[in-house]
Amino acid sequence: MSRKPHAGPLRPARIDFSDPLAPLAPEFGDVYHSRAGALPQSRHVFLGANGLPGRWAGREEFVILETGFGLGNNFLATWDAWRQDPARCQRLVFISIEKHPLQGEDLQRAHAGSELAELAAALHAAWPPLTPDLHRLSFEGGRVQLLLCLGDARAWLRELVAEVDAFYLDGFNPKQNPEMWDAYLLKALGRLAAPGASAGTWSVAPQVREGLAAAGFQVERQRGFANKGGMCVARYAPRHQPQKPAGRLALAPGARRALVIGAGLAGAACAWALAQRGIHSTVIDEHAAPAQASSGNPGGLFHGTLNPDDGVHARFNRAAALETERVLREHGAALPWLQQGLLRLETRLTLAQMQAQLARLGLPPNYVKALDTAAAAELSGLALQHPAWLYPGGGALPPPAWVAHLLAESGAQLRLGHQVAQLRQAADGGWQAWDEEKTLIAEAPLLVLAGGHRAQALLQALAPDLPLPLLQLRGQLSHVPELPAALNTRTRPRLPVAGLGYAIADTAQGLWCGATSQDGDLDPDLREADHARNLAQFSELAGLTPDDGPLQAQGGRVGWRMATADRLPLVGGLPVLGDGALPDQLRFLPRRPGLAVCMGMGSRGISWAALCAQVLAAQVTGAPLPLEASLVEAIDPARFALRQQRAKG
Ligand SMILES: Cc1cc2nc3c(=O)[nH]c(=O)nc-3n(C[C@H](O)[C@H](O)[C@H](O)COP(=O)(O)OP(=O)(O)OC[C@H]3O[C@@H](n4cnc5c(N)ncnc54)[C@H](O)[C@@H]3O)c2cc1C
Ligand SMILES: C[S@@+](CC[C@H](N)C(=O)[O-])C[C@H]1O[C@@H](n2cnc3c(N)ncnc32)[C@H](O)[C@@H]1O
């Protein structure tokens, strides 16, 4: 679980643009593309060697993997070819790995005057903060996806879960950059290759040809681009096609309809992500409207996190927060209110220690910044007593509006006011949801359980022997509808603040403070003691003194968070547990067909739901996973079973 796709901070590219025809990477002593033209080179070598656009014609999905994203010319040329092609595949997934990504301004500079200016501008607009993660950039309404893996190619190839149809091998020259072409790296391509996969590169160096052949490719030399004598064209034809591990097989290949239990953040996000892959959902909820349980809070926060060793929690939360930020950028205007930017107080570290931590991790300021107390106070408008982390892409939003938006985007059919009492699998493998009166509510080939804490019994009935350490955490929010006039400007945060509890300004004159957390407490009523606790925390956060007088809560909201013991969600297929020992790796553990769960959103459903849903939808269809394998395993519903087996020795 400790393996990471990138050790140490990312170093962005340093580019010498003095020759406008061929930008140079001085560190590698090589140019990014031929002087005879980047796009013509892409079309001849990478599209040409891989038989594109012809090979994607009529396909539902086509997957390309590139080593070395560089300036992104290969991606732009491929996207352009896809756009121009009337026979294009339904969805194009372009995975690219880059150790030294460009800063946004260099990307813009590299494409100034490009013949593909419109596409280059869209790429620039979607360019992510340079963190060592897998960034899912979405274009053409989700039909073109760029999975940008920032870090070293060797490490990322181990972490990718994908079946690749075409490889673009575009590291710098093997002489200057042998690590991008060695036998180990090329062998890793074989593990990812779909039957009949192809590969292309401008390099005809013996180590490349021999490495590809050793990895199971049949290699041919063809006419190269411009003054290049040759290029490599390869086709994957191994003696034995490797078997896909049982735990990574698509959960419902070919399914076109899904039954989603739960119309909260998790269920709505799953319906949205499935719709992007052509799967239509029927969403069932016991309430008369969506987002009435945990997801019914008037406002909530979303943001990343960081910890000194950049462990699994920090990486997962960062990936999820960045995905949410990207999706909101695409859809945000449709929400009634959305605050962008969030402060998280730091009560243990000094500013110098915070800055040292950021420098060590190499996290960029458009993801997180360390602010001193005065700057944080100035930004929030509160008399804060601590330095703070500023997450510029974090913020606050109203979950019910977000749920409504995702459901509308998904085109899902809603079956509201139906409580599912039983889930049954029919003889044909399809799933049925039945109510208390033994009436069938709906059925579909794929079942997605996304019912939050209210669906724990359904989950346990589906997987009675699966160890699932779950918590139900009661939480109470307190509403202060109107602040004393003297306090208004000092206590209504200009942007959401978290740390000692949290505070969000409401859309009128007041604010929401949260939140308590009590495990196993089923009391549905608002409690004065909990209000007092929330307001005391807020008073401390806002630097209020007894002279400022007491704040009065009027109303609030109680809800329950379903969390797991390791504070990560449950996303993916449920395992088939036989009588014997389990395999020692999650990827070898077979899953029940047609069934997936998206639960355990804990206190972070707003930040997590979009990424979890994208992972689930990819697992359902067998598409490339938009999250690295080590994190997919960290949220696998079967992880506790394996941990239990290991603990028993
Ligand atoms: C006080 C409080 C403050 C919070 N603050 C934040 C925050 O600031 N940021 C953040 O990210 N998260 C926050 N959370 C957590 C967040 O609200 C949850 O993580 C999220 O709402 C969970 O979404 P969900 O879709 O999994 O569950 P839910 O929203 O509970 O949705 C599940 C739905 O499924 C339905 N259902 C279940 N079983 C059945 C059945 N058998 N038949 C029919 N329908 C069924 C339920 O009734 C429900 O409507 C907070 C939670 C609380 C309680
Ligand atoms: C020739 S350029 C790629 C050009 C690019 N495909 C394009 O279309 O613009 C080679 C790229 O490989 C990257 N690179 C070099 N070594 C790497 C490694 N070990 N892992 C990942 N990327 C690497 C470089 O930073 C550089 O951006």
XYZ file of C-alpha atoms and ligand atoms in Angstrom:
729
model
C 0.000 0.000 0.000
C 2.991 2.275 0.450
C 4.075 2.212 -3.186
C 3.766 5.583 -4.870
C 3.858 6.445 -8.560
C 6.271 9.265 -7.904
C 8.958 9.484 -5.246
C 9.835 13.062 -4.294
C 8.526 16.315 -5.712
C 7.692 16.672 -9.399
C 10.057 18.869 -11.357
C 8.243 20.785 -14.115
C 9.883 20.940 -17.546
C 12.558 23.519 -18.316
C 12.285 24.342 -21.994
C 14.507 26.372 -24.278
C 12.179 27.998 -26.819
C 14.931 29.865 -28.682
C 14.449 27.756 -31.832
C 10.720 28.220 -32.566
C 10.725 25.181 -34.861
C 12.060 22.788 -32.264
C 11.754 23.511 -28.519
C 14.626 21.919 -26.625
C 14.931 20.188 -23.244
C 18.486 21.196 -22.197
C 18.548 18.613 -19.409
C 18.079 15.800 -21.933
C 19.931 17.496 -24.802
C 17.047 16.655 -27.118
C 14.209 18.417 -28.917
C 10.514 17.797 -28.261
C 9.756 17.099 -31.913
C 11.166 17.093 -35.406
C 12.070 20.472 -36.928
C 9.917 19.406 -39.869
C 6.772 19.917 -37.750
C 5.248 18.517 -34.593
C 1.769 17.709 -35.892
C 2.894 16.193 -39.214
C 5.333 14.049 -37.208
C 2.541 12.918 -34.882
C 0.327 12.037 -37.830
C 3.023 10.129 -39.693
C 4.695 8.311 -36.828
C 2.180 7.842 -34.057
C -1.178 7.785 -35.794
C 0.357 6.233 -38.918
C 2.279 3.425 -37.221
C -0.798 2.506 -35.196
C -3.147 2.398 -38.190
C -5.203 5.368 -36.955
C -7.787 6.657 -37.507
C -8.893 3.468 -39.340
C -8.449 1.078 -36.397
C -10.852 2.881 -34.080
C -13.679 2.946 -36.637
C -16.952 1.706 -35.197
C -15.409 0.839 -31.830
C -17.165 1.768 -28.617
C -13.913 2.738 -26.912
C -10.317 2.964 -28.077
C -7.413 3.288 -25.654
C -4.035 4.853 -26.412
C -1.095 4.975 -24.030
C 1.772 7.387 -24.572
C 5.090 7.539 -22.762
C 6.135 11.230 -22.635
C 3.274 13.758 -22.926
C 5.711 16.619 -23.508
C 3.991 19.497 -25.282
C 0.900 17.392 -25.973
C 1.188 17.488 -29.761
C 0.486 13.783 -30.149
C -2.620 14.141 -28.028
C -3.841 17.161 -29.997
C -3.185 15.505 -33.364
C -5.043 12.381 -32.207
C -7.982 14.328 -30.797
C -8.163 16.310 -34.031
C -8.134 13.122 -36.127
C -10.929 11.721 -33.939
C -12.991 14.880 -34.425
C -12.557 14.813 -38.193
C -13.417 11.133 -38.526
C -17.109 10.348 -39.161
C -16.421 6.700 -38.252
C -14.720 7.606 -34.965
C -15.058 5.419 -31.882
C -17.661 6.427 -29.290
C -15.024 7.226 -26.693
C -11.318 7.883 -26.969
C -9.185 7.392 -23.867
C -5.680 8.818 -24.178
C -3.413 7.886 -21.276
C -0.129 9.737 -21.152
C 2.745 9.647 -18.666
C 4.983 12.640 -18.068
C 7.789 13.054 -15.562
C 8.399 16.752 -16.203
C 5.039 18.344 -17.058
C 4.914 21.821 -18.523
C 3.872 24.816 -16.458
C 0.637 26.253 -17.856
C 2.349 29.295 -19.384
C 4.888 27.099 -21.216
C 2.060 24.989 -22.583
C 0.405 28.119 -23.926
C 3.664 29.301 -25.414
C 4.350 25.944 -27.048
C 1.055 26.149 -28.942
C 1.054 29.831 -29.837
C 0.228 29.865 -33.549
C -0.698 26.167 -33.611
C -2.978 25.034 -36.430
C -4.996 23.356 -33.636
C -5.384 26.546 -31.601
C -8.908 25.736 -30.412
C -7.947 22.309 -29.058
C -4.716 23.659 -27.555
C -6.701 26.375 -25.753
C -9.087 23.756 -24.356
C -6.129 21.691 -23.152
C -4.611 24.749 -21.506
C -7.912 25.636 -19.829
C -8.138 22.119 -18.394
C -4.445 21.908 -17.388
C -4.276 20.615 -13.794
C -2.169 21.669 -10.817
C 1.127 19.809 -11.239
C 0.746 17.172 -8.530
C 2.058 13.588 -8.836
C -1.363 12.123 -9.569
C -3.507 10.692 -12.331
C -5.487 13.673 -13.635
C -8.634 12.930 -15.637
C -9.179 15.698 -18.160
C -12.443 15.479 -20.021
C -13.289 16.956 -23.424
C -16.126 16.672 -25.925
C -18.667 16.086 -23.142
C -16.622 13.194 -21.785
C -16.144 11.410 -25.122
C -12.445 12.265 -25.192
C -10.623 11.633 -21.935
C -7.019 12.416 -21.232
C -5.668 10.446 -18.273
C -2.515 12.374 -17.486
C -0.168 10.527 -15.138
C 2.435 12.847 -13.675
C 5.602 11.106 -12.579
C 8.074 8.532 -13.808
C 6.941 6.179 -16.584
C 8.305 3.034 -14.943
C 6.422 3.627 -11.734
C 3.201 4.627 -13.493
C 3.152 1.600 -15.786
C 2.957 -0.583 -12.656
C 0.046 1.471 -11.350
C -2.106 1.621 -14.470
C -5.123 -0.611 -14.908
C -6.020 -0.506 -18.607
C -6.247 -2.538 -21.783
C -4.374 -0.546 -24.366
C -5.042 -0.698 -28.104
C -2.176 1.511 -29.289
C 1.086 2.649 -27.723
C 2.895 5.854 -28.628
C 6.514 5.579 -27.464
C 7.856 9.102 -27.338
C 10.516 9.529 -24.684
C 13.581 11.549 -25.570
C 16.277 9.830 -27.603
C 17.233 6.420 -26.104
C 20.888 7.480 -26.027
C 20.161 10.496 -23.806
C 17.252 8.938 -21.911
C 17.725 5.142 -21.778
C 15.386 4.679 -18.797
C 12.372 5.408 -21.022
C 13.199 2.544 -23.360
C 14.722 -0.233 -21.327
C 13.590 -3.843 -21.395
C 11.798 -3.536 -18.042
C 9.686 -0.626 -19.245
C 8.876 -2.202 -22.604
C 7.906 -5.449 -20.902
C 5.408 -3.530 -18.803
C 3.641 -2.538 -22.029
C 2.880 -6.204 -22.709
C 0.995 -6.442 -19.401
C -1.240 -3.566 -20.521
C -1.688 -4.579 -24.165
C -5.125 -5.576 -25.440
C -5.209 -8.458 -27.951
C -3.983 -7.097 -31.297
C -2.475 -3.942 -29.748
C -0.002 -1.939 -31.811
C 2.912 0.332 -30.991
C 4.751 3.022 -32.872
C 7.836 5.135 -32.410
C 10.306 7.172 -34.454
C 13.194 5.343 -32.789
C 14.734 2.387 -34.560
C 17.500 1.944 -31.997
C 18.386 -1.748 -31.526
C 17.509 -1.654 -27.803
C 14.003 -0.447 -28.687
C 13.396 -3.065 -31.365
C 14.875 -5.853 -29.251
C 13.029 -4.713 -26.115
C 9.698 -4.625 -27.957
C 10.330 -8.080 -29.428
C 11.193 -9.454 -25.977
C 7.931 -7.967 -24.671
C 5.926 -9.966 -27.241
C 5.689 -7.455 -30.113
C 6.408 -8.251 -33.763
C 8.499 -5.335 -34.931
C 8.769 -3.933 -38.427
C 10.732 -1.009 -39.783
C 8.865 1.444 -42.014
C 9.663 4.735 -43.724
C 10.308 7.425 -41.103
C 9.101 11.004 -40.976
C 10.917 13.748 -42.964
C 14.654 13.060 -42.925
C 14.395 10.080 -40.546
C 15.442 6.861 -42.236
C 12.924 4.663 -40.444
C 10.413 4.200 -37.702
C 9.220 1.207 -35.674
C 5.798 -0.273 -36.239
C 4.938 -3.098 -33.870
C 2.047 -5.432 -33.204
C 1.476 -7.346 -30.007
C 1.590 -11.041 -30.790
C 2.849 -12.855 -27.705
C 3.218 -16.603 -27.582
C 0.750 -16.628 -24.688
C -1.769 -13.839 -24.220
C -1.566 -13.024 -20.490
C -4.803 -13.573 -18.544
C -6.414 -10.542 -16.965
C -6.473 -10.989 -13.164
C -9.922 -12.165 -12.005
C -10.406 -9.144 -9.767
C -9.924 -6.760 -12.669
C -12.443 -8.168 -15.113
C -15.244 -5.801 -16.098
C -18.084 -6.172 -13.578
C -20.865 -5.882 -16.160
C -19.465 -5.888 -19.692
C -22.008 -4.784 -22.263
C -24.643 -3.772 -19.675
C -26.786 -0.874 -20.856
C -29.031 -0.462 -17.803
C -28.317 -0.093 -14.115
C -30.307 -0.103 -10.925
C -28.842 2.415 -8.502
C -30.008 2.260 -4.872
C -29.742 5.708 -3.304
C -30.371 9.222 -4.595
C -27.715 10.939 -2.489
C -24.282 12.156 -3.569
C -22.963 8.643 -4.209
C -25.963 7.390 -6.206
C -26.313 10.576 -8.254
C -22.604 10.586 -9.099
C -22.738 6.907 -10.129
C -25.727 7.531 -12.425
C -23.833 10.472 -13.979
C -20.585 8.524 -14.505
C -22.418 5.476 -15.884
C -24.376 7.673 -18.316
C -21.054 8.906 -19.742
C -20.363 5.280 -20.653
C -23.742 4.724 -22.246
C -25.415 3.057 -19.236
C -28.871 4.333 -18.302
C -29.788 4.204 -14.620
C -32.983 3.773 -12.669
C -32.312 5.402 -9.312
C -34.427 4.174 -6.382
C -34.795 6.055 -3.118
C -37.138 5.650 -0.196
C -37.613 9.401 0.148
C -40.012 11.506 -1.903
C -37.131 13.598 -3.297
C -33.392 13.109 -3.895
C -30.798 14.153 -1.288
C -32.937 13.811 1.807
C -30.584 11.786 4.014
C -26.872 12.652 4.634
C -26.693 14.561 1.374
C -29.498 16.879 2.471
C -27.300 19.311 4.405
C -27.711 22.903 3.189
C -23.977 23.251 2.649
C -20.784 21.281 2.952
C -17.079 21.579 2.267
C -14.835 19.966 -0.302
C -11.041 20.132 -0.318
C -7.886 18.045 -0.459
C -5.550 17.302 2.370
C -1.870 16.750 2.959
C 0.284 14.750 5.323
C 4.047 14.592 5.809
C 4.623 11.262 4.045
C 2.074 11.819 1.267
C 0.491 8.503 2.208
C -2.619 6.805 0.889
C -5.095 9.182 2.574
C -3.364 12.310 1.327
C -3.079 10.925 -2.198
C -6.656 9.682 -2.374
C -8.082 12.895 -0.948
C -5.998 14.957 -3.350
C -7.037 12.912 -6.375
C -10.688 13.151 -5.300
C -10.575 16.878 -4.585
C -8.924 17.575 -7.947
C -11.530 15.483 -9.759
C -14.338 17.359 -7.957
C -12.737 20.666 -8.824
C -12.522 19.693 -12.515
C -16.093 18.455 -12.652
C -17.350 21.577 -10.892
C -15.441 23.745 -13.345
C -17.408 22.041 -16.110
C -20.763 22.235 -14.300
C -20.362 24.838 -11.558
C -22.360 27.590 -13.224
C -25.463 25.443 -12.934
C -25.333 25.392 -9.101
C -27.251 28.023 -7.126
C -24.245 28.894 -5.006
C -20.724 27.649 -4.933
C -17.849 29.145 -3.007
C -14.403 28.487 -4.388
C -11.393 28.621 -2.073
C -11.186 27.121 1.411
C -9.030 27.742 4.476
C -8.034 24.938 6.786
C -6.520 26.113 10.072
C -3.235 24.591 11.158
C -3.037 24.370 14.927
C 0.116 22.255 15.346
C 2.684 23.535 12.849
C 4.296 26.959 12.563
C 4.276 28.743 9.224
C 7.953 27.821 8.705
C 7.157 24.150 9.335
C 4.216 24.317 6.949
C 6.394 25.842 4.259
C 9.088 23.204 4.813
C 6.458 20.478 4.427
C 5.204 21.986 1.168
C 8.739 22.278 -0.189
C 9.459 18.644 0.698
C 6.284 17.407 -0.973
C 6.616 19.801 -3.911
C 2.902 20.581 -3.964
C 2.079 23.581 -6.163
C 0.307 26.735 -4.907
C -2.687 26.198 -7.178
C -3.356 23.060 -5.111
C -2.405 24.283 -1.612
C -0.622 27.271 -0.066
C 0.606 28.006 3.475
C -0.675 31.343 4.827
C 0.430 33.132 7.974
C -2.200 34.035 10.565
C -2.575 37.622 9.358
C -3.023 36.635 5.706
C -5.522 33.902 6.610
C -7.456 36.340 8.820
C -7.476 38.942 6.062
C -8.761 36.469 3.487
C -11.490 35.037 5.709
C -12.552 38.259 7.417
C -12.368 36.449 10.782
C -9.966 37.108 13.643
C -8.256 33.758 13.115
C -5.640 32.761 15.678
C -3.665 30.274 13.582
C -1.913 30.000 10.238
C -3.878 28.127 7.597
C -3.674 26.064 4.448
C -5.451 27.669 1.527
C -6.959 25.218 -0.971
C -7.803 27.488 -3.931
C -9.737 24.722 -5.701
C -11.630 23.621 -2.567
C -14.756 25.339 -1.362
C -18.340 24.832 -0.302
C -21.540 23.923 -2.112
C -25.108 22.836 -1.388
C -25.178 19.026 -1.787
C -28.891 18.849 -2.745
C -28.320 21.131 -5.737
C -25.236 19.149 -6.734
C -27.194 15.899 -6.516
C -30.056 17.390 -8.575
C -27.585 18.548 -11.196
C -25.821 15.190 -11.481
C -29.133 13.346 -11.716
C -30.376 15.706 -14.430
C -27.111 15.251 -16.374
C -27.415 11.485 -16.095
C -30.915 11.388 -17.573
C -31.694 8.734 -14.942
C -35.214 7.563 -14.276
C -36.119 8.259 -10.641
C -38.227 5.814 -8.621
C -38.771 7.846 -5.456
C -40.719 6.846 -2.367
C -39.806 3.164 -2.712
C -37.941 1.410 0.043
C -35.963 -1.574 -1.158
C -36.455 -4.449 1.244
C -34.685 -7.121 -0.762
C -32.274 -7.466 -3.654
C -32.415 -10.650 -5.693
C -30.427 -11.975 -8.592
C -32.640 -13.564 -11.269
C -31.725 -16.707 -13.167
C -30.443 -14.638 -16.108
C -28.043 -12.814 -13.746
C -30.067 -9.584 -13.708
C -30.792 -7.792 -10.430
C -34.203 -7.063 -8.963
C -35.219 -4.644 -6.213
C -38.286 -5.673 -4.198
C -40.217 -3.706 -1.598
C -41.705 -4.802 1.732
C -44.984 -5.822 0.004
C -43.015 -8.143 -2.254
C -43.639 -5.911 -5.254
C -40.908 -5.625 -7.839
C -39.714 -1.988 -8.002
C -37.295 -2.298 -10.894
C -34.688 -4.598 -12.438
C -31.531 -4.269 -14.522
C -28.419 -6.277 -15.436
C -26.235 -4.083 -13.192
C -26.876 -3.233 -9.539
C -25.075 -0.335 -7.871
C -25.556 -0.093 -4.128
C -25.063 3.556 -3.120
C -27.494 3.882 -0.238
C -25.269 5.343 2.487
C -25.870 4.382 6.116
C -29.500 3.445 5.456
C -28.372 0.606 3.162
C -26.036 -1.159 5.572
C -28.473 -4.077 5.965
C -28.743 -4.504 2.184
C -24.959 -4.522 1.899
C -24.582 -7.094 4.634
C -27.290 -9.277 3.081
C -25.368 -9.230 -0.220
C -22.064 -10.050 1.449
C -22.834 -11.800 4.758
C -19.319 -13.226 5.198
C -17.391 -10.153 4.164
C -15.706 -8.344 7.055
C -16.798 -4.694 6.849
C -15.867 -2.545 9.849
C -18.459 0.224 9.463
C -19.318 3.207 11.641
C -22.467 5.317 11.672
C -21.441 8.760 12.826
C -24.231 11.083 13.903
C -23.527 14.711 13.052
C -25.339 17.930 13.921
C -25.040 21.242 12.110
C -26.078 24.515 13.779
C -27.648 27.448 11.975
C -27.203 31.027 13.143
C -29.785 32.756 10.909
C -28.884 36.285 11.868
C -25.750 37.639 13.417
C -25.760 40.633 15.737
C -25.093 43.670 13.511
C -21.869 44.454 15.355
C -20.553 40.977 14.614
C -21.774 40.545 11.081
C -18.664 41.703 9.301
C -16.397 39.872 11.731
C -18.155 36.540 11.857
C -19.474 35.788 8.399
C -16.496 34.144 6.718
C -15.731 35.440 3.246
C -14.719 31.920 2.320
C -15.366 28.636 4.111
C -13.075 27.911 7.044
C -12.394 24.480 8.535
C -10.174 23.235 11.289
C -11.791 23.779 14.642
C -15.172 22.728 13.376
C -16.176 24.606 10.276
C -18.177 27.622 9.191
C -19.925 28.465 5.944
C -21.746 31.743 5.320
C -25.309 31.073 4.217
C -26.884 32.939 1.342
C -28.733 35.364 3.651
C -27.329 37.024 6.768
C -26.265 34.077 8.817
C -23.969 31.109 8.909
C -23.834 27.337 9.338
C -21.434 25.851 11.877
C -20.517 22.227 12.116
C -20.287 19.576 12.957
C -20.416 17.094 15.795
C -19.500 13.438 15.389
C -20.812 10.616 17.575
C -20.528 6.952 16.642
C -23.611 4.785 16.989
C -25.800 7.642 18.286
C -29.241 7.292 16.717
C -30.916 10.365 18.243
C -32.684 12.202 15.379
C -33.454 15.351 17.395
C -31.433 18.553 17.460
C -29.658 18.881 20.812
C -28.839 22.129 22.601
C -25.602 20.646 23.926
C -24.448 19.966 20.361
C -25.350 23.494 19.264
C -23.356 24.842 22.210
C -20.381 22.730 21.165
C -20.523 23.859 17.527
C -20.846 27.522 18.497
C -18.072 27.357 21.095
C -15.782 25.892 18.453
C -16.780 28.563 15.998
C -16.226 31.332 18.563
C -12.711 30.054 19.093
C -12.112 29.795 15.342
C -13.392 33.336 14.744
C -11.495 34.791 17.706
C -14.662 35.979 19.500
C -14.339 37.124 23.114
C -16.947 36.947 25.913
C -17.538 40.692 25.319
C -18.899 39.881 21.872
C -21.896 38.226 23.549
C -23.263 34.734 22.899
C -24.206 33.477 19.463
C -27.645 31.927 19.149
C -28.321 28.834 17.058
C -31.816 28.567 15.668
C -32.316 25.282 13.989
C -29.843 22.979 12.362
C -29.769 19.539 10.872
C -28.949 16.024 12.038
C -27.561 13.366 9.729
C -25.451 10.206 9.743
C -22.234 9.526 7.941
C -21.382 5.974 6.989
C -17.630 5.606 7.489
C -15.193 2.710 7.455
C -12.619 1.941 10.119
C -9.782 3.140 7.861
C -11.682 6.275 6.790
C -11.650 5.426 3.097
C -14.739 4.615 1.008
C -15.965 1.274 -0.342
C -15.855 1.314 -4.130
C -15.921 -1.611 -6.538
C -17.091 -5.175 -6.844
C -17.995 -7.466 -3.972
C -15.763 -10.534 -3.797
C -16.693 -14.152 -4.261
C -15.440 -15.736 -1.051
C -14.941 -19.473 -1.384
C -14.249 -21.925 1.439
C -10.481 -21.913 1.058
C -7.811 -19.276 1.533
C -8.160 -16.039 -0.409
C -5.543 -15.122 -3.008
C -2.855 -12.898 -1.529
C -3.585 -9.913 -3.808
C -6.892 -8.087 -4.245
C -6.557 -8.114 -7.998
C -6.764 -11.924 -8.060
C -9.956 -12.045 -5.981
C -12.952 -12.758 -8.275
C -15.989 -10.464 -8.031
C -19.716 -11.090 -8.225
C -20.821 -10.211 -11.728
C -23.211 -7.320 -12.288
C -22.766 -5.870 -8.802
C -20.865 -2.823 -7.539
C -20.943 -0.676 -4.414
C -20.192 2.984 -3.785
C -20.581 3.572 -0.055
C -18.695 4.633 3.070
C -18.429 8.276 1.999
C -17.815 9.267 5.653
C -17.433 13.004 6.190
C -16.255 13.582 2.667
C -19.020 12.649 0.275
C -18.823 15.968 -1.581
C -15.106 15.602 -2.237
C -15.188 11.876 -2.941
C -18.378 11.049 -4.834
C -17.277 12.142 -8.325
C -13.983 10.228 -8.309
C -15.519 7.142 -6.678
C -18.250 7.132 -9.317
C -15.762 7.456 -12.166
C -13.724 4.552 -10.772
C -16.853 2.439 -10.379
C -18.109 3.188 -13.890
C -14.725 2.209 -15.338
C -14.716 -1.022 -13.303
C -18.184 -1.842 -14.589
C -17.284 -1.455 -18.262
C -13.618 -2.487 -18.166
C -12.409 0.975 -19.210
C -9.023 2.276 -18.000
C -9.270 3.139 -14.322
C -8.932 6.858 -13.620
C -7.036 6.133 -10.382
C -3.790 4.320 -9.699
C -3.965 0.652 -8.674
C -2.613 1.225 -5.162
C -5.442 3.670 -4.433
C -8.062 1.517 -6.139
C -6.971 -1.244 -3.747
C -7.128 1.178 -0.818
C -10.872 1.676 -1.468
C -11.659 -1.902 -2.516
C -14.628 -3.282 -0.501
C -12.700 -6.569 -0.167
C -9.638 -5.041 1.519
C -10.703 -5.882 5.082
C -11.071 -9.581 4.201
C -7.495 -9.734 2.985
C -6.219 -7.794 5.978
C -8.020 -10.171 8.300
C -6.485 -13.184 6.554
C -2.999 -11.652 6.764
C -3.452 -10.841 10.444
C -4.326 -14.496 11.131
C -1.057 -15.386 9.417
C -23.502 16.833 9.918
C -22.795 16.400 8.693
C -21.896 17.262 8.080
C -21.221 16.875 6.928
N -20.361 17.748 6.318
C -19.741 17.384 5.179
C -18.876 18.265 4.498
O -18.674 19.400 4.904
N -18.273 17.830 3.376
C -18.467 16.576 2.886
O -17.876 16.213 1.852
N -19.289 15.725 3.501
C -19.923 16.099 4.631
N -20.747 15.220 5.258
C -20.833 13.853 4.725
C -21.718 13.756 3.511
O -22.941 14.388 3.773
C -21.879 12.284 3.172
O -20.613 11.720 2.960
C -22.724 12.059 1.930
O -23.894 12.809 1.982
C -23.062 10.583 1.764
O -23.785 10.433 0.577
P -24.444 9.049 0.188
O -25.056 9.227 -1.134
O -23.457 7.962 0.396
O -25.560 8.787 1.294
P -26.984 9.499 1.500
O -26.918 10.948 1.234
O -27.438 9.069 2.841
O -27.882 8.872 0.363
C -28.279 7.522 0.363
C -29.745 7.444 -0.022
O -30.112 6.068 -0.204
C -31.366 5.886 0.354
N -31.546 4.466 0.715
C -30.768 3.706 1.514
N -31.252 2.485 1.624
C -32.382 2.446 0.869
C -33.335 1.441 0.587
N -33.241 0.231 1.142
N -34.357 1.730 -0.236
C -34.474 2.960 -0.801
N -33.591 3.954 -0.545
C -32.566 3.698 0.277
C -31.323 6.758 1.594
O -32.594 7.027 2.121
C -30.642 7.995 1.044
O -31.577 8.888 0.500
C -21.444 15.589 6.391
C -22.360 14.727 7.001
C -23.032 15.116 8.133
C -24.007 14.173 8.748
C 9.952 13.861 -27.078
S 9.141 14.468 -25.667
C 7.470 14.004 -25.919
C 6.749 14.821 -26.924
C 5.262 14.639 -26.810
N 4.822 13.289 -26.985
C 4.451 15.594 -27.649
O 3.552 15.139 -28.372
O 4.657 16.787 -27.548
C 9.649 13.311 -24.439
C 8.971 13.507 -23.091
O 9.303 12.410 -22.253
C 9.403 12.886 -20.931
N 10.171 11.943 -20.109
C 11.495 11.735 -20.103
N 11.827 10.768 -19.219
C 10.677 10.348 -18.661
C 10.358 9.347 -17.705
N 11.286 8.594 -17.134
N 9.069 9.169 -17.382
C 8.084 9.924 -17.962
N 8.337 10.886 -18.858
C 9.612 11.092 -19.230
C 10.082 14.209 -21.113
O 9.942 15.046 -19.977
C 9.431 14.751 -22.363
O 8.354 15.573 -22.068
